[in-house]
Coordinates of C-alpha atoms and ligand atoms in Angstrom, one line a residue:
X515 CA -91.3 -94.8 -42.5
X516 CA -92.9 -92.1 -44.6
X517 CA -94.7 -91.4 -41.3
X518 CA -91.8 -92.0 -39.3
X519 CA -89.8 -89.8 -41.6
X520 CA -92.5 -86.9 -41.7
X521 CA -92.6 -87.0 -38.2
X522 CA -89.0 -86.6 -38.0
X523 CA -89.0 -83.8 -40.2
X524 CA -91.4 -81.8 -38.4
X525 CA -90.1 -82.6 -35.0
X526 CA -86.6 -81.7 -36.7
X527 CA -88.1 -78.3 -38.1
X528 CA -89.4 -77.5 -34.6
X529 CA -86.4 -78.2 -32.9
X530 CA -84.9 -76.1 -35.4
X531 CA -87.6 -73.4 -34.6
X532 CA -87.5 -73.6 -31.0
X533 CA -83.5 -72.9 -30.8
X534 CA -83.8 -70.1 -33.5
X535 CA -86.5 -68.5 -30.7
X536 CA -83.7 -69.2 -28.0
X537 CA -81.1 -67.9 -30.1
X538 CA -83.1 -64.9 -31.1
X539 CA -84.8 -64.1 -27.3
X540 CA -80.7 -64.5 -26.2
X541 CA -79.5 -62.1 -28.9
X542 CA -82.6 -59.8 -27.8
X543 CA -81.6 -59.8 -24.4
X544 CA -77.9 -59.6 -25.0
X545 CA -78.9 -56.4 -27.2
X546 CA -80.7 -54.8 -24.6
X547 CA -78.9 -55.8 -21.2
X548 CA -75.8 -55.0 -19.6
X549 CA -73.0 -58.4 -19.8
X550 CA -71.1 -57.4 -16.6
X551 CA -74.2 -57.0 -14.2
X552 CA -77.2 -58.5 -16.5
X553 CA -78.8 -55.1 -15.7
X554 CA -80.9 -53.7 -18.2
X555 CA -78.9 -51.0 -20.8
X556 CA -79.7 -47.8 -21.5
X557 CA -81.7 -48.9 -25.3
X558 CA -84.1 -50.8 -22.6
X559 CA -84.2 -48.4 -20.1
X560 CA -85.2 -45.2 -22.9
X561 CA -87.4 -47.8 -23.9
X562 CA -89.0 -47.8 -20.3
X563 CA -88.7 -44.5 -19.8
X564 CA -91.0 -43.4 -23.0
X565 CA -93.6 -45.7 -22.1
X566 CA -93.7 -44.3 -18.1
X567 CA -93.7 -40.9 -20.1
X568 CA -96.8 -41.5 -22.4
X569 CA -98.7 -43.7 -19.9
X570 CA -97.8 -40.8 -17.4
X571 CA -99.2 -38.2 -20.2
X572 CA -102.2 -39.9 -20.4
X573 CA -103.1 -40.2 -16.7
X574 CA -100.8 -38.0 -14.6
X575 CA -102.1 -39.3 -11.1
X576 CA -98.8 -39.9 -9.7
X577 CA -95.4 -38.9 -10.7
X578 CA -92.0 -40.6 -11.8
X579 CA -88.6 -39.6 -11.8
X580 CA -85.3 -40.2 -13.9
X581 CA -82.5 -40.7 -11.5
X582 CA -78.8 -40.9 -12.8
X583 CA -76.1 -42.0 -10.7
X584 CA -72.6 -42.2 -11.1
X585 CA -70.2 -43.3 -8.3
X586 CA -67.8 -41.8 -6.6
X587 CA -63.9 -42.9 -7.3
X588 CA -64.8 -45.6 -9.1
X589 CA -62.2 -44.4 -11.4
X590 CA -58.9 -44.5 -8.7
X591 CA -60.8 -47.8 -7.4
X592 CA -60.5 -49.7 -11.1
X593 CA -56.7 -47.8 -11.7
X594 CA -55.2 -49.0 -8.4
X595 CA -57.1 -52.4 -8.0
X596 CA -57.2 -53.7 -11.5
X597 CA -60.4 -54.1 -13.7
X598 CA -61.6 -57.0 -12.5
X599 CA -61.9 -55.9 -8.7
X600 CA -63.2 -52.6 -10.5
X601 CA -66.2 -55.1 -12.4
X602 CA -66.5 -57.0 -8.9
X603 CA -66.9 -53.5 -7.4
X604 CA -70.1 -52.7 -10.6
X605 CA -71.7 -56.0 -10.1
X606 CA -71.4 -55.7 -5.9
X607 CA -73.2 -52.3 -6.8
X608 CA -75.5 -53.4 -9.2
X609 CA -77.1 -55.7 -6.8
X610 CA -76.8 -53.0 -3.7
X611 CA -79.0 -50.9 -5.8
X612 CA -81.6 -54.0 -7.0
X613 CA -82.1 -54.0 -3.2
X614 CA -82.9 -50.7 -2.9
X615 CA -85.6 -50.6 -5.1
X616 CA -89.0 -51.3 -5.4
X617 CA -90.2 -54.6 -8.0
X618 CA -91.8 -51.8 -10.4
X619 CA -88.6 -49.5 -10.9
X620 CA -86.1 -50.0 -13.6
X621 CA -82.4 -49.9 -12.9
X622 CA -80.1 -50.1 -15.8
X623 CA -76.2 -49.6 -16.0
X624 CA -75.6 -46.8 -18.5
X625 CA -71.7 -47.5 -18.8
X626 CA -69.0 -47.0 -17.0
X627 CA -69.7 -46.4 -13.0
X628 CA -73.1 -44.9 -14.5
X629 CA -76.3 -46.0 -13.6
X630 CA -79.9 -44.9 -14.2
X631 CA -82.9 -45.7 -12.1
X632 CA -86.7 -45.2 -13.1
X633 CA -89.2 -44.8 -10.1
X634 CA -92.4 -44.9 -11.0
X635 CA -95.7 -44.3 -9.0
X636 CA -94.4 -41.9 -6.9
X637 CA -96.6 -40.2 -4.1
X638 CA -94.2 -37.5 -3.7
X639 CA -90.8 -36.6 -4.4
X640 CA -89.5 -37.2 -1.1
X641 CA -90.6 -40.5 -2.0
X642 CA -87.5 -40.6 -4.2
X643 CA -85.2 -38.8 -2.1
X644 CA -86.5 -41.5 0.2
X645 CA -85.5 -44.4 -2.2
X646 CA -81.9 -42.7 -2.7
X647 CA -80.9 -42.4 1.0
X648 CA -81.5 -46.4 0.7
X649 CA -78.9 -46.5 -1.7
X650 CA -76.9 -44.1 -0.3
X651 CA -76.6 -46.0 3.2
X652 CA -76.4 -49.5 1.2
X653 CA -73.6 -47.8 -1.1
X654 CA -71.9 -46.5 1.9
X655 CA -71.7 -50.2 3.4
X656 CA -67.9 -51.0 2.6
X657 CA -67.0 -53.1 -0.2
X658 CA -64.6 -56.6 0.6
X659 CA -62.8 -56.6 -3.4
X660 CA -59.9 -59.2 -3.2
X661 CA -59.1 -59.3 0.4
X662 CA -59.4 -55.3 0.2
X663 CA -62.4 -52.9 2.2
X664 CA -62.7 -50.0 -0.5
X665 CA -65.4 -47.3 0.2
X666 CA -67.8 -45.9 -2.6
X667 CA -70.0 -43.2 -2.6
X668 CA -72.2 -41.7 -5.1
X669 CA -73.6 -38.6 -6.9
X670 CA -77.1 -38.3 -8.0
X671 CA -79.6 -36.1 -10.1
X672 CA -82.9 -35.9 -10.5
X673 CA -85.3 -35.1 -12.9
X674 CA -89.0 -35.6 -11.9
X675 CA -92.0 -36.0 -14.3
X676 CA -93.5 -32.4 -15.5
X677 CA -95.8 -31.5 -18.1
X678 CA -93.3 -29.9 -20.6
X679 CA -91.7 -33.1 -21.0
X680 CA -92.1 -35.0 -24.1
X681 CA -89.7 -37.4 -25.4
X682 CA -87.8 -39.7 -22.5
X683 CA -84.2 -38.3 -23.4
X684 CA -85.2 -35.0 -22.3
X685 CA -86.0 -36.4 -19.1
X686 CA -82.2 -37.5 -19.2
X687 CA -80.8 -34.8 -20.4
X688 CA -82.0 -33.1 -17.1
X689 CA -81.2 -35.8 -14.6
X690 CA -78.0 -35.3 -16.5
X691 CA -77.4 -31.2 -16.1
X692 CA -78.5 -32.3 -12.1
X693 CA -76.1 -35.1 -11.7
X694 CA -73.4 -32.8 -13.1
X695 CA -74.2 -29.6 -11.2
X696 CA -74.1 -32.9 -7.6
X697 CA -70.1 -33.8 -8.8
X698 CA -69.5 -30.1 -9.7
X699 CA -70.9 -28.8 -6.3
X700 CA -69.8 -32.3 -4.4
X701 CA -73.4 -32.6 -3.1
X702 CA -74.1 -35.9 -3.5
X703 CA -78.1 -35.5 -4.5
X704 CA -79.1 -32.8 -6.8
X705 CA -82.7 -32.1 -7.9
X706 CA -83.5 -30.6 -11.1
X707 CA -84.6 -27.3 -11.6
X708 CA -85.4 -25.4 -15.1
X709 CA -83.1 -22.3 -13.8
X710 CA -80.4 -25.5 -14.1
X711 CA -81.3 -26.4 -17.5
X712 CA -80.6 -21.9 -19.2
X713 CA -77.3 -21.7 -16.9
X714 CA -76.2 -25.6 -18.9
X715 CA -76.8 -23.6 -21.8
X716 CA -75.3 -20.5 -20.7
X717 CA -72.2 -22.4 -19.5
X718 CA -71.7 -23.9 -22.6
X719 CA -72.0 -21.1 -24.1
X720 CA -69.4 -19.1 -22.1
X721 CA -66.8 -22.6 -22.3
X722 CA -67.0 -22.2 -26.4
X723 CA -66.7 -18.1 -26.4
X724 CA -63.6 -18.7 -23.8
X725 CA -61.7 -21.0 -26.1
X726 CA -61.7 -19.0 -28.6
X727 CA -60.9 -15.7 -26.6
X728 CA -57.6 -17.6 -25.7
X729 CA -57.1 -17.2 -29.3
X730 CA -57.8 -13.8 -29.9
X731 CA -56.2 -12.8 -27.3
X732 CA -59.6 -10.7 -25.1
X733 CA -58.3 -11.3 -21.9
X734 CA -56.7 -8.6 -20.0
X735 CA -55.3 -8.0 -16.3
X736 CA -56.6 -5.7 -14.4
X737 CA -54.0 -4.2 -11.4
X738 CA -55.6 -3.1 -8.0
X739 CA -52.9 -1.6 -5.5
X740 CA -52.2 -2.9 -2.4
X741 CA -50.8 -0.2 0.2
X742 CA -48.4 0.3 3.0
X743 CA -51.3 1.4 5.7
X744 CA -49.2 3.7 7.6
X745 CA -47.8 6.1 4.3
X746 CA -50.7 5.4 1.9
X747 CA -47.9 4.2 -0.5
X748 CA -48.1 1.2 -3.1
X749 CA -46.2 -1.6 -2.1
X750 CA -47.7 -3.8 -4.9
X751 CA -50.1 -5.2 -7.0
X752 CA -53.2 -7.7 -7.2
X753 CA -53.5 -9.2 -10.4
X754 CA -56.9 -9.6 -11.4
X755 CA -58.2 -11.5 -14.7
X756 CA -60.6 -9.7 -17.2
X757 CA -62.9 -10.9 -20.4
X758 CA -63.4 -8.1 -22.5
X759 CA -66.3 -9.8 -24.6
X760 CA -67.2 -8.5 -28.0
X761 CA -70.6 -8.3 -27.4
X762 CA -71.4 -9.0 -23.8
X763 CA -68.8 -6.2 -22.7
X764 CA -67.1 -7.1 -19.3
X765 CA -67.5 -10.2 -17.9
X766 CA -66.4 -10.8 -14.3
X767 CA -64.0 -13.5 -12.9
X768 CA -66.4 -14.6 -10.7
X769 CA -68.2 -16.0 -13.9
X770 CA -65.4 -17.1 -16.0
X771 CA -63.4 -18.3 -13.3
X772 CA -65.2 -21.4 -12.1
X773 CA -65.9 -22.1 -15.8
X774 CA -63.0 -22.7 -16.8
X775 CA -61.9 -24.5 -13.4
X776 CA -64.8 -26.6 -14.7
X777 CA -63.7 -27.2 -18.6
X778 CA -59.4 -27.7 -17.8
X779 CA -58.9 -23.9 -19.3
X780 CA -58.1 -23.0 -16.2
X781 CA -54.6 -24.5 -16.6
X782 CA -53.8 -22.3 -19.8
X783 CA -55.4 -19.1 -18.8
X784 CA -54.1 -19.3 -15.4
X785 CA -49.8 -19.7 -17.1
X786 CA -51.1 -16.7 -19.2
X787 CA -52.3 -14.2 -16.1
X788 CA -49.0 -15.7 -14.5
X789 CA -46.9 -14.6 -17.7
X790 CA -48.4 -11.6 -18.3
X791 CA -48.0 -10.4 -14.7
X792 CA -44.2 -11.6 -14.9
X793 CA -43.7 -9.7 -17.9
X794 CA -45.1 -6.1 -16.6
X795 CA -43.4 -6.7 -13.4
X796 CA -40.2 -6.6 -15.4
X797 CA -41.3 -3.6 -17.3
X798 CA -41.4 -1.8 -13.9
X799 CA -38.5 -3.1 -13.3
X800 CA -37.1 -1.6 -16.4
X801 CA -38.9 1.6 -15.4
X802 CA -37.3 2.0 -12.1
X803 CA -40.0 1.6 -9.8
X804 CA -39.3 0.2 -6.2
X805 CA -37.3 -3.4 -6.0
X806 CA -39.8 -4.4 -3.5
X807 CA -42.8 -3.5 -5.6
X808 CA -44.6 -6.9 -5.6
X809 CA -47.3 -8.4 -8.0
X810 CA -49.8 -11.1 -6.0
X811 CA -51.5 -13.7 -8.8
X812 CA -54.5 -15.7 -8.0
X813 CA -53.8 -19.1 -8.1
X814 CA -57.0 -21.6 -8.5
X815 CA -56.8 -24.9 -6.3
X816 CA -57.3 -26.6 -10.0
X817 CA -54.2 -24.8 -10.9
X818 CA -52.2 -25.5 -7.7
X819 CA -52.7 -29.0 -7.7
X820 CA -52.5 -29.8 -11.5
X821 CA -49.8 -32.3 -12.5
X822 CA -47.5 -30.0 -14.0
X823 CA -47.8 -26.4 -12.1
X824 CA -44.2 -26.0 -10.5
X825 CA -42.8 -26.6 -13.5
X826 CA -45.3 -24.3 -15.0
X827 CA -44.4 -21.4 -12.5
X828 CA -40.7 -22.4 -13.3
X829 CA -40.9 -22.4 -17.0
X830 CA -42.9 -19.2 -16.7
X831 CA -40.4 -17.5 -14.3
X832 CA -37.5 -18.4 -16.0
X833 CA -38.8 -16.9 -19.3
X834 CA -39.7 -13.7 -18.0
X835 CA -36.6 -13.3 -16.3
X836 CA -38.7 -11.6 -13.2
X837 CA -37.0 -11.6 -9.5
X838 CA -38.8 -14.3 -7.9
X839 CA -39.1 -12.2 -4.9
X840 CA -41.6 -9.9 -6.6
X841 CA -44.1 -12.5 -7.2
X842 CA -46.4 -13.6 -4.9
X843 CA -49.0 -16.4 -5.6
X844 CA -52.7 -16.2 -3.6
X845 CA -53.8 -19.4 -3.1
X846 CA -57.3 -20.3 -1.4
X847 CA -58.0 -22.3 1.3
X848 CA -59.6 -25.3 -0.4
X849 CA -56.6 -26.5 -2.5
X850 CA -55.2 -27.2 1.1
X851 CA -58.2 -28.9 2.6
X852 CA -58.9 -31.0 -1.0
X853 CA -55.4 -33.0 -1.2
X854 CA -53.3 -31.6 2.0
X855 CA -50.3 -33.9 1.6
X856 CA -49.9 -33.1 -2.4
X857 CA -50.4 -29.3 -1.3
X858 CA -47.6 -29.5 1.3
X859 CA -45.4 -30.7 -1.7
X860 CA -46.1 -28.3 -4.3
X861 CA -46.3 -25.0 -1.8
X862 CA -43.1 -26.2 -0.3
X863 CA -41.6 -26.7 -4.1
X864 CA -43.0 -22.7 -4.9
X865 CA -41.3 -21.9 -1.7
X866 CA -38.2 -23.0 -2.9
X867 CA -38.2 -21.0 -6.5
X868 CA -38.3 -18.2 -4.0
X869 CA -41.9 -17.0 -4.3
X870 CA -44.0 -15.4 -1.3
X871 CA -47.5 -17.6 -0.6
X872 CA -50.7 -15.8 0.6
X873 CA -53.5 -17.2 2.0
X874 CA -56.7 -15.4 0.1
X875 CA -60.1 -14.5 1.9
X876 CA -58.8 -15.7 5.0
X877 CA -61.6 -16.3 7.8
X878 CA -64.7 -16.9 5.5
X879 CA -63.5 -21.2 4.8
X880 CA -62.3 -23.2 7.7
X881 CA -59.2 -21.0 8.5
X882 CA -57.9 -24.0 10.8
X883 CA -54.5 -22.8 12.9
X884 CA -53.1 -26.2 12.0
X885 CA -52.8 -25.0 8.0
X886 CA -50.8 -21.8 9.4
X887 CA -48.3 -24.4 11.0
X888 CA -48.2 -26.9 8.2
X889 CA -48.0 -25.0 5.1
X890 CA -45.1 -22.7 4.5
X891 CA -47.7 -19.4 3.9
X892 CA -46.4 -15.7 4.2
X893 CA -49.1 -13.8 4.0
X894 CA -52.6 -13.7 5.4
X895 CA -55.5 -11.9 3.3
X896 CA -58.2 -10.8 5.6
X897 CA -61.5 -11.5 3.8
X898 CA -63.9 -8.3 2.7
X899 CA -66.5 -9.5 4.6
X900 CA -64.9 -9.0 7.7
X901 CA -63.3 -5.1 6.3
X902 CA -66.9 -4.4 5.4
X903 CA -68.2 -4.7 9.4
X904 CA -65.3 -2.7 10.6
X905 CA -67.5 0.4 10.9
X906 CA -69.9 -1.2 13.6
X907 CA -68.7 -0.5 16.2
X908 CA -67.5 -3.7 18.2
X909 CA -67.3 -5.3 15.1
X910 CA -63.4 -5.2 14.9
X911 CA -63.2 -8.4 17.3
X912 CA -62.3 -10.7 14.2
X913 CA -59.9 -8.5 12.3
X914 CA -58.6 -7.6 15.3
X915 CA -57.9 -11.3 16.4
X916 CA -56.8 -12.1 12.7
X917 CA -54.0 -8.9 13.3
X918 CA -52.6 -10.3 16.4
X919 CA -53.0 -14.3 14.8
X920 CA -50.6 -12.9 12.3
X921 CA -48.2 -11.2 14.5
X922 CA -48.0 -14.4 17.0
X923 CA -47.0 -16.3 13.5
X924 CA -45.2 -14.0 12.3
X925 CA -47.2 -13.8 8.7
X926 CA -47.7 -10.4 7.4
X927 CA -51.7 -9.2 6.8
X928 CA -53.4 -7.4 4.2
X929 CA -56.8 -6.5 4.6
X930 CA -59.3 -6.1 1.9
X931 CA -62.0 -4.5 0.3
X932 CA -61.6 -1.1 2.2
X933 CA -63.9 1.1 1.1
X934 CA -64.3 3.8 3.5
X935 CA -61.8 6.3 5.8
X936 CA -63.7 4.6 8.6
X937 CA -62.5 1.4 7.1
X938 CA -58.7 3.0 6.8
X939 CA -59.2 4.2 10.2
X940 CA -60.0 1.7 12.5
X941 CA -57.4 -0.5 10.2
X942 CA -54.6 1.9 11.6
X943 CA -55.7 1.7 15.2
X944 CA -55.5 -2.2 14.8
X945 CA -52.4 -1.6 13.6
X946 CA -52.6 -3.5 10.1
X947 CA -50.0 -3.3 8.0
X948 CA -51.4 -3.5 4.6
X949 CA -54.8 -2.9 2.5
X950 CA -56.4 -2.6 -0.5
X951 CA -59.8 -1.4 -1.5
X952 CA -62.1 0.6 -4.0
X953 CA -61.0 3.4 -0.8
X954 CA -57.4 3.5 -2.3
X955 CA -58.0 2.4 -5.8
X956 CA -60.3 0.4 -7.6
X957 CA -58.7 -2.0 -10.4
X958 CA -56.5 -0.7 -13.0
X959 CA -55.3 -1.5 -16.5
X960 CA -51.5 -1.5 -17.0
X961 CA -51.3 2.5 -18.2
X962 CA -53.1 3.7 -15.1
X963 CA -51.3 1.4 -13.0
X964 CA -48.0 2.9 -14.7
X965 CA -49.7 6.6 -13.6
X966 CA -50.4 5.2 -10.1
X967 CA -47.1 4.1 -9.4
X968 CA -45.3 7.6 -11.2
X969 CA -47.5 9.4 -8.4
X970 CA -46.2 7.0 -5.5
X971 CA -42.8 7.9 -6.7
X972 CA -40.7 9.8 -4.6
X973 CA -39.6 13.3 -6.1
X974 CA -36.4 12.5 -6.4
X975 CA -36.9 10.1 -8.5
X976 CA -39.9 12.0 -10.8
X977 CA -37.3 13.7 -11.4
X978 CA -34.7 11.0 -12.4
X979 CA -37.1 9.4 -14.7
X980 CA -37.9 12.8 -16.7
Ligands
LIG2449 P1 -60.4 -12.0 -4.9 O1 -59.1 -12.7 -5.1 O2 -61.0 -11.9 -3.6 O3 -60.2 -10.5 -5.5 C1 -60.7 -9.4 -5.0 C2 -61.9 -9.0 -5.7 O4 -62.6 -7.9 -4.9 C3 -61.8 -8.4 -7.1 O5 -62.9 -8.7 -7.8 C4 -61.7 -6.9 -6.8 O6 -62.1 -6.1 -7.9 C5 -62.8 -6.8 -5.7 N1 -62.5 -5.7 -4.9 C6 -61.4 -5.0 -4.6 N2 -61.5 -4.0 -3.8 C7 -62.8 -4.0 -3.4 C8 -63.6 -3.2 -2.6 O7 -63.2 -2.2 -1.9 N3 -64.9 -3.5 -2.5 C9 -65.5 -4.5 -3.2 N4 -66.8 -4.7 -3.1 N5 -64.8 -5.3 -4.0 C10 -63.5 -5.0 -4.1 P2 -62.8 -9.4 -9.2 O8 -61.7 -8.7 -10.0 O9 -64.2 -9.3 -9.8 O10 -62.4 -10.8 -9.0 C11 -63.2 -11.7 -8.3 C12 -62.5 -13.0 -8.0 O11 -62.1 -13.7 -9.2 C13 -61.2 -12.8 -7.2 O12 -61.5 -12.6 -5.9 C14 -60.5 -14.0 -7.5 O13 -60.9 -15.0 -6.6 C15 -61.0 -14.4 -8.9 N6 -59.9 -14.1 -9.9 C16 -59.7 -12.9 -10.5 N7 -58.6 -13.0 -11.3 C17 -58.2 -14.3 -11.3 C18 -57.2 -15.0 -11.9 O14 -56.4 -14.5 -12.7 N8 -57.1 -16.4 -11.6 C19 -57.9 -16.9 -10.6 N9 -57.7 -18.2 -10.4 N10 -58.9 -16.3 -10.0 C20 -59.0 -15.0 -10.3
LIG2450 CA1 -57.1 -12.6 -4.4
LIG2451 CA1 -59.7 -12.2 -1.7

């Protein structure tokens, strides 16, 4: 018995022993892999990635790279099928991308539709371009979700192996700054570069400085004057955005701009150029100046097609009490090709408060003749590029077909970026009807607008406003 009873003890104790391994090795690996897809998490896969990083520093023969993937509409998939066709949809893709790799690389599922990959004993990098257009043709297989074919698609960046790298998380900090320049730029793969890495900064840097010019109020508009070709007189304005930076001095739209179409600012500086353009049109207005005299805003796609933007416009016009007629919105090309039914809706819904559309840089996107036709636009904005060859001789065929495109639909056309008389000249033999340019006027601020427009006055009324 005492035998017996020992015996039973220790096989008791082992037992005991044995589940608390099981339980411990199952806690371990619930710690470190993903539930849904039983892919490793990202603890495990920084784990991995630090010892490919010091085994790499110690014999760099071959090279390996970080990949981070994320896909595509994953989010609109989970909202409009449910979450459980959205897990089906992760663990569909989980195992798609098991397939697409070698037995040495690590795949782990960061969160979300995020996913990480670590290829290692790479030849080349084209090796790992090579192992993403697996996934990508495997991704782009369709996917069967509760009766339902969806299609996915994905973004990638890159970071390979280099010699400044130390620690793993800089490493995915990188394949990071990549995969957000691949959704920013909608190409799906994106390789990282150190320029990528100072710009990340930069941007940053800019997105802080701009929320808190908002505050202080540093941005200004700048009015360039767009003319009647024929009499050289100003029939309106362009409104143009400026950052008048403490320290940096100017900086140009073309930098701020897409930053904050990036960051959502976009959506409170744009109703702030909008006001502020609405309020100085009315201070003409107060001044006497023509009743047709126009302003024209730039309007960004992320503005046009934002939830709440008509009533923005509406809210905005109402305030300033400004004719609608004297507003006209420049809108660009993309907004139309990104979400053409939505952009018939809201351009139709501007139309109808009475404002005059424009179609910006026209020629340089994909300037199809079926948007002229489907979208109520006014005006078309011939594109610098095409002002700037006008000197060439023989080079007028394109404004020359965009003139006569216009007059066939009956749209109106200004041309811009006119620099020279040459310009101005050949302009008036095609017969355009309007222009701007640094020939007539570069950009003003309001008091030299106010001085531009008291010139273009007509005597009589000099006189009447003495
Ligand atoms: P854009 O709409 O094509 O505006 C015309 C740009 O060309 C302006 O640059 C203007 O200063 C410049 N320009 C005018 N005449 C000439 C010329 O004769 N020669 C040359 N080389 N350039 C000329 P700016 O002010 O730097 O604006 C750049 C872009 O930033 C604008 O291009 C527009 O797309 C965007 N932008 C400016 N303000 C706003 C804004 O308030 N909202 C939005 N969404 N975009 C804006
Ligand atoms: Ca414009
Ligand atoms: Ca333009």
């Amino acid at each position: 018995r005492d035998k017996q009873g020992r015996a039973c003890r220790i096989a008791g104790s082992q037992a005991d022993i044995h589940d608390e391994r099981i339980a411990i090795e199952q806690m371990r690996h619930y710690s470190l892999h993903d539930r849904l897809t039983g892919l490793p998490n990202r603890a495990l896969f920084v784990d991995h990635l630090n010892m490919a990083l010091s085994r790499w520093r110690r014999e760099p023969r071959s090279m390996f790279a970080v990949v981070l993937l994320d896909l595509d509409r994953f989010k609109t998939i989970n909202d409009s099928l449910g979450h459980d066709l959205g897990d089906e949809l992760l663990v569909e893709a989980a195992d798609r991308l098991r397939g697409a790799v070698r037995e040495i690389d690590t795949i782990a599922r960061l969160g979300g539709d995020e996913f990480a990959l670590l290829l290692e004993s790479l030849e080349s990098h084209e090796q790992a371009l090579a192992t993403i257009d697996r996934i990508n043709a495997s991704l782009a297989q369709p996917f069967v979700l509760g009766g339902r074919t969806v299609y996915s698609s994905c973004s990638v960046g890159i970071c390979l192996s280099s010699r400044g790298y130390v620690r793993g998380d800089e490493l995915m900090r990188d394949a990071d700054i990549a995969l957000y320049r691949a959704k920013a730029t909608k190409a799906s793969v994106v390789l990282f570069a150190r320029p990528m890495h100072e710009h990340a900064i930069a941007r940053l840097e800019i997105e802080t400085e701009m929320r808190l010019a908002m505050d202080e109020r540093s941005f200004a508009l700048a009015y360039q004057p767009i003319v009647d070709v024929s009499s050289e007189r100003i029939v309106g304005f362009e409104v143009l955005a400026r950052w008048n930076h403490a320290t940096l001095g100017a900086i140009s739209p073309s930098k701020f701009i897409p930053i904050a179409e990036e960051t959502g600012l976009i959506h409170e500086l744009g109703e702030w150029v909008l006001r502020r353009a609405c309020e100085q049109r009315v201070y003409w207005a107060s001044q006497g100046v023509d009743p047709e005299l126009y302003v024209s805003v730039n309007i960004s796609s992320r503005q046009l097609l934002g939830s709440r933007f008509v009533e923005t416009v509406q809210g905005v016009l109402d305030q300033s009490g400004v004719d609608p007629q004297s507003v006209r919105l420049e809108l660009t090309e993309s907004a139309l090709i990104e979400s053409s039914t939505r952009a018939l809706h809201v351009l139709t819904q501007l139309r109808a408060l009475g404002l005059c559309l424009c179609l910006d840089d026209f020629g340089t996107g994909y300037s199809s003749l079926s948007y002229l036709h489907r979208y109520p636009i006014d005006v078309l904005k011939i594109d610098r590029s095409f002002v700037s060859q006008l000197e060439t001789a023989g080079n007028s065929v394109l404004v020359d077909t965009i003139l006569s495109l216009g007059r066939h639909l009956e749209k109106t056309v200004v041309a811009e970026g006119v620099e020279t008389k040459a310009q101005l000249a050949s302009l008036r033999e095609l017969a355009c009807g309007f222009a701007q340019g640094f020939y007539f006027s570069h950009p003003l601020d309001a008091d030299a607008a106010d001085r531009a427009l008291a010139l273009a006055l007509p005597p009589a009324r000099m006189s009447a406003r003495k």
